[in-house]
Amino acid sequence: MSLPGKGDIGNAPKDVYRGLGRNNWDMTLFRNFKLGAEERVLTFRWEVYNVFNHTQLSSIDNTVLYLAAGPATLNLNPTFGQALSALPARQMPFSLRLRF
């Protein structure tokens, strides 16, 4: 196995590697409560991001070979194809708003 020559495009297609799909559901629930006879309203709001708490892998190592110290020595990458990071897990912020 060898690297293409300098300035050579090579023969790999442009879309040889595709990223992971996403399965992310967000939801918001809110309720308005009238306070007294005037126009005072208390709003309770609950937002949920990633409702079903699916793991969303965001970075997959796609480097097969790397150059080691030394003249033109190629080594296989030991983390090739492994997930390196993930998006945050489920988040559920609450809020109260008083309008008067």
Coordinates of N, CA and C in Angstrom, one line a residue:
M1 N 0.8 -1.2 0.0 CA 0.0 0.0 0.0 C 0.9 1.2 0.0
S2 N 0.5 2.2 -0.8 CA 1.3 3.4 -0.8 C 0.4 4.6 -1.0
L3 N 0.9 5.8 -0.6 CA 0.2 7.0 -0.8 C 0.2 7.5 -2.2
P4 N -0.8 8.2 -2.7 CA -0.7 8.8 -4.1 C 0.5 9.8 -4.1
G5 N 1.0 9.9 -5.3 CA 2.1 10.9 -5.5 C 1.6 12.3 -5.2
K6 N 2.6 13.2 -5.0 CA 2.3 14.6 -4.7 C 1.6 15.2 -5.9
G7 N 0.4 15.8 -5.7 CA -0.4 16.4 -6.8 C -1.3 15.4 -7.4
D8 N -1.2 14.1 -7.1 CA -2.1 13.1 -7.7 C -3.4 13.1 -6.9
I9 N -4.6 13.1 -7.6 CA -5.8 13.1 -6.9 C -6.2 11.8 -6.2
G10 N -5.7 10.7 -6.7 CA -6.0 9.4 -6.1 C -7.3 8.8 -6.8
N11 N -7.8 7.7 -6.3 CA -8.9 7.0 -6.9 C -10.1 6.8 -5.9
A12 N -10.1 7.4 -4.8 CA -11.2 7.3 -3.8 C -12.3 8.3 -4.2
P13 N -13.6 7.8 -4.1 CA -14.7 8.7 -4.4 C -14.8 9.8 -3.3
K14 N -15.5 10.9 -3.6 CA -15.7 12.0 -2.7 C -16.6 11.6 -1.5
D15 N -17.4 10.7 -1.6 CA -18.4 10.3 -0.6 C -18.1 8.9 0.0
V16 N -16.8 8.6 0.1 CA -16.5 7.2 0.6 C -16.9 7.0 2.0
Y17 N -17.0 8.1 2.8 CA -17.4 8.0 4.2 C -18.6 8.8 4.5
R18 N -19.6 8.3 5.1 CA -20.8 9.1 5.5 C -20.9 9.1 7.0
G19 N -21.3 10.2 7.5 CA -21.5 10.3 9.0 C -22.7 9.6 9.5
L20 N -22.9 9.6 10.8 CA -24.0 8.9 11.4 C -25.3 9.7 11.3
G21 N -26.4 9.0 11.3 CA -27.7 9.7 11.3 C -28.0 10.2 12.7
R22 N -29.0 11.1 12.7 CA -29.4 11.7 14.0 C -30.9 11.2 14.3
N23 N -31.1 11.0 15.6 CA -32.5 10.6 16.0 C -32.8 11.5 17.2
N24 N -33.2 12.7 17.0 CA -33.3 13.7 18.1 C -34.7 14.2 18.1
W25 N -35.4 14.1 19.3 CA -36.8 14.6 19.4 C -36.8 15.6 20.5
D26 N -37.3 16.8 20.3 CA -37.5 17.9 21.3 C -38.9 18.1 21.6
M27 N -39.3 18.5 22.8 CA -40.7 18.7 23.1 C -40.8 19.9 24.1
T28 N -41.9 20.6 24.0 CA -42.2 21.7 25.0 C -43.6 21.6 25.4
L29 N -43.8 21.7 26.7 CA -45.2 21.8 27.3 C -45.2 23.0 28.1
F30 N -46.4 23.7 28.1 CA -46.6 24.9 28.9 C -48.0 25.0 29.3
R31 N -48.2 25.8 30.4 CA -49.5 26.0 30.9 C -49.6 27.4 31.5
N32 N -50.7 28.1 31.1 CA -50.9 29.5 31.6 C -51.9 29.4 32.8
F33 N -51.6 30.1 33.9 CA -52.5 30.2 35.0 C -52.9 31.7 35.2
K34 N -54.2 32.0 35.2 CA -54.6 33.4 35.4 C -54.7 33.6 36.9
L35 N -54.1 34.8 37.3 CA -54.0 35.1 38.7 C -54.9 36.3 39.0
G36 N -56.0 36.1 39.7 CA -56.9 37.2 40.0 C -57.8 37.7 38.8
A37 N -58.5 38.8 39.0 CA -59.4 39.3 38.0 C -58.6 40.1 37.0
E38 N -57.5 40.6 37.3 CA -56.7 41.4 36.4 C -56.0 40.6 35.3
E39 N -55.2 41.2 34.5 CA -54.5 40.4 33.4 C -53.2 39.9 33.9
R40 N -53.1 39.4 35.1 CA -51.9 38.7 35.5 C -51.9 37.3 35.2
V41 N -50.8 36.8 34.6 CA -50.8 35.4 34.1 C -49.4 34.8 34.5
L42 N -49.4 33.7 35.1 CA -48.2 32.9 35.4 C -48.1 31.8 34.4
T43 N -47.0 31.7 33.7 CA -46.8 30.7 32.7 C -45.7 29.7 33.2
F44 N -46.0 28.5 33.2 CA -45.1 27.4 33.6 C -44.7 26.7 32.3
R45 N -43.4 26.6 32.0 CA -42.9 26.0 30.8 C -41.9 24.9 31.1
W46 N -42.0 23.8 30.4 CA -41.1 22.7 30.5 C -40.6 22.3 29.1
E47 N -39.3 22.4 28.9 CA -38.7 22.0 27.6 C -37.9 20.8 27.8
V48 N -38.0 19.8 26.9 CA -37.2 18.6 27.0 C -36.5 18.5 25.6
Y49 N -35.1 18.4 25.7 CA -34.3 18.2 24.5 C -33.8 16.8 24.6
N50 N -33.9 16.1 23.4 CA -33.5 14.7 23.3 C -34.4 13.8 24.2
V51 N -35.7 13.9 24.0 CA -36.8 13.3 24.8 C -36.5 11.8 25.1
F52 N -36.2 11.1 24.1 CA -36.0 9.6 24.3 C -34.6 9.2 24.7
N53 N -33.7 10.2 24.9 CA -32.4 10.1 25.4 C -31.6 9.1 24.5
H54 N -31.7 9.2 23.2 CA -30.9 8.4 22.3 C -29.4 8.9 22.3
T55 N -28.5 8.0 22.3 CA -27.1 8.4 22.2 C -26.8 8.9 20.8
Q56 N -26.3 10.1 20.7 CA -26.0 10.8 19.4 C -24.5 10.9 19.3
L57 N -23.9 9.9 18.6 CA -22.5 9.9 18.4 C -22.1 11.0 17.4
S58 N -21.2 11.9 17.7 CA -20.9 13.0 16.9 C -19.6 13.0 16.2
S59 N -18.7 12.2 16.6 CA -17.3 12.2 16.0 C -16.8 10.8 15.9
I60 N -16.6 10.3 14.6 CA -16.1 9.0 14.4 C -14.7 9.2 13.8
D61 N -13.7 8.5 14.3 CA -12.4 8.6 13.7 C -12.3 7.9 12.4
N62 N -12.0 8.7 11.3 CA -12.0 8.1 10.0 C -10.6 8.1 9.4
T63 N -9.6 8.3 10.2 CA -8.2 8.3 9.7 C -7.7 6.8 9.8
V64 N -7.4 6.2 8.6 CA -7.0 4.8 8.6 C -5.5 4.7 8.9
L65 N -4.7 5.5 8.2 CA -3.3 5.5 8.4 C -2.8 6.8 9.0
Y66 N -1.6 6.7 9.6 CA -1.0 8.0 10.1 C 0.5 7.8 9.9
L67 N 1.2 8.9 9.7 CA 2.6 8.9 9.6 C 3.3 8.8 11.0
A68 N 4.2 7.9 11.1 CA 4.9 7.8 12.4 C 6.2 8.6 12.3
A69 N 6.9 8.7 13.4 CA 8.2 9.4 13.4 C 9.2 8.5 12.6
G70 N 9.8 9.1 11.6 CA 10.7 8.3 10.8 C 10.4 8.5 9.3
P71 N 11.2 8.1 8.5 CA 11.0 8.4 7.0 C 10.0 7.5 6.4
A72 N 8.9 8.1 6.0 CA 7.8 7.5 5.3 C 7.3 6.2 5.9
T73 N 7.1 6.2 7.2 CA 6.6 5.0 7.9 C 5.1 5.2 8.1
L74 N 4.3 4.3 7.6 CA 2.8 4.3 7.8 C 2.4 3.3 8.8
N75 N 1.5 3.7 9.7 CA 1.0 2.8 10.7 C -0.5 2.9 10.7
L76 N -1.1 1.8 11.1 CA -2.6 1.7 11.2 C -3.0 2.5 12.4
N77 N -4.1 3.2 12.3 CA -4.6 4.0 13.4 C -5.4 3.1 14.3
P78 N -5.0 2.9 15.6 CA -5.8 2.0 16.5 C -7.2 2.4 16.9
T79 N -7.5 3.7 16.7 CA -8.9 4.2 17.0 C -9.8 4.3 15.8
F80 N -9.3 3.8 14.6 CA -10.1 3.9 13.4 C -11.5 3.3 13.6
G81 N -12.6 4.1 13.2 CA -13.9 3.6 13.3 C -14.6 3.7 14.7
Q82 N -13.9 4.2 15.7 CA -14.4 4.3 17.0 C -15.1 5.7 17.2
A83 N -16.1 5.7 18.0 CA -16.7 7.0 18.4 C -15.8 7.7 19.4
L84 N -15.6 9.0 19.1 CA -14.7 9.8 19.9 C -15.5 10.7 20.9
S85 N -16.7 11.1 20.5 CA -17.5 12.0 21.3 C -19.0 11.8 21.0
A86 N -19.8 12.4 21.9 CA -21.3 12.3 21.7 C -21.9 13.6 22.1
L87 N -23.1 13.8 21.6 CA -23.8 15.0 21.9 C -24.4 14.9 23.3
P88 N -24.8 16.0 24.0 CA -25.3 15.9 25.3 C -26.5 15.0 25.5
A89 N -26.7 14.4 26.7 CA -27.9 13.6 27.0 C -29.1 14.5 27.1
R90 N -30.2 13.9 27.6 CA -31.5 14.6 27.8 C -31.3 15.8 28.7
Q91 N -31.9 16.9 28.3 CA -31.9 18.1 29.1 C -33.3 18.6 29.3
M92 N -33.7 19.0 30.6 CA -35.0 19.4 30.9 C -35.1 20.7 31.7
P93 N -35.0 21.8 31.0 CA -35.1 23.1 31.8 C -36.6 23.4 32.0
F94 N -36.8 24.0 33.2 CA -38.2 24.5 33.6 C -38.1 26.0 33.7
S95 N -39.2 26.7 33.5 CA -39.2 28.2 33.7 C -40.6 28.6 34.1
L96 N -40.6 29.7 34.9 CA -41.9 30.4 35.3 C -41.8 31.8 34.8
R97 N -42.9 32.3 34.3 CA -42.9 33.7 33.8 C -44.2 34.4 34.4
L98 N -44.0 35.5 34.9 CA -45.2 36.3 35.5 C -45.4 37.5 34.6
R99 N -46.6 37.6 34.0 CA -46.9 38.8 33.2 C -48.0 39.6 34.0
F100 N -47.8 40.9 34.1 CA -48.7 41.8 34.8 C -48.9 43.1 34.1

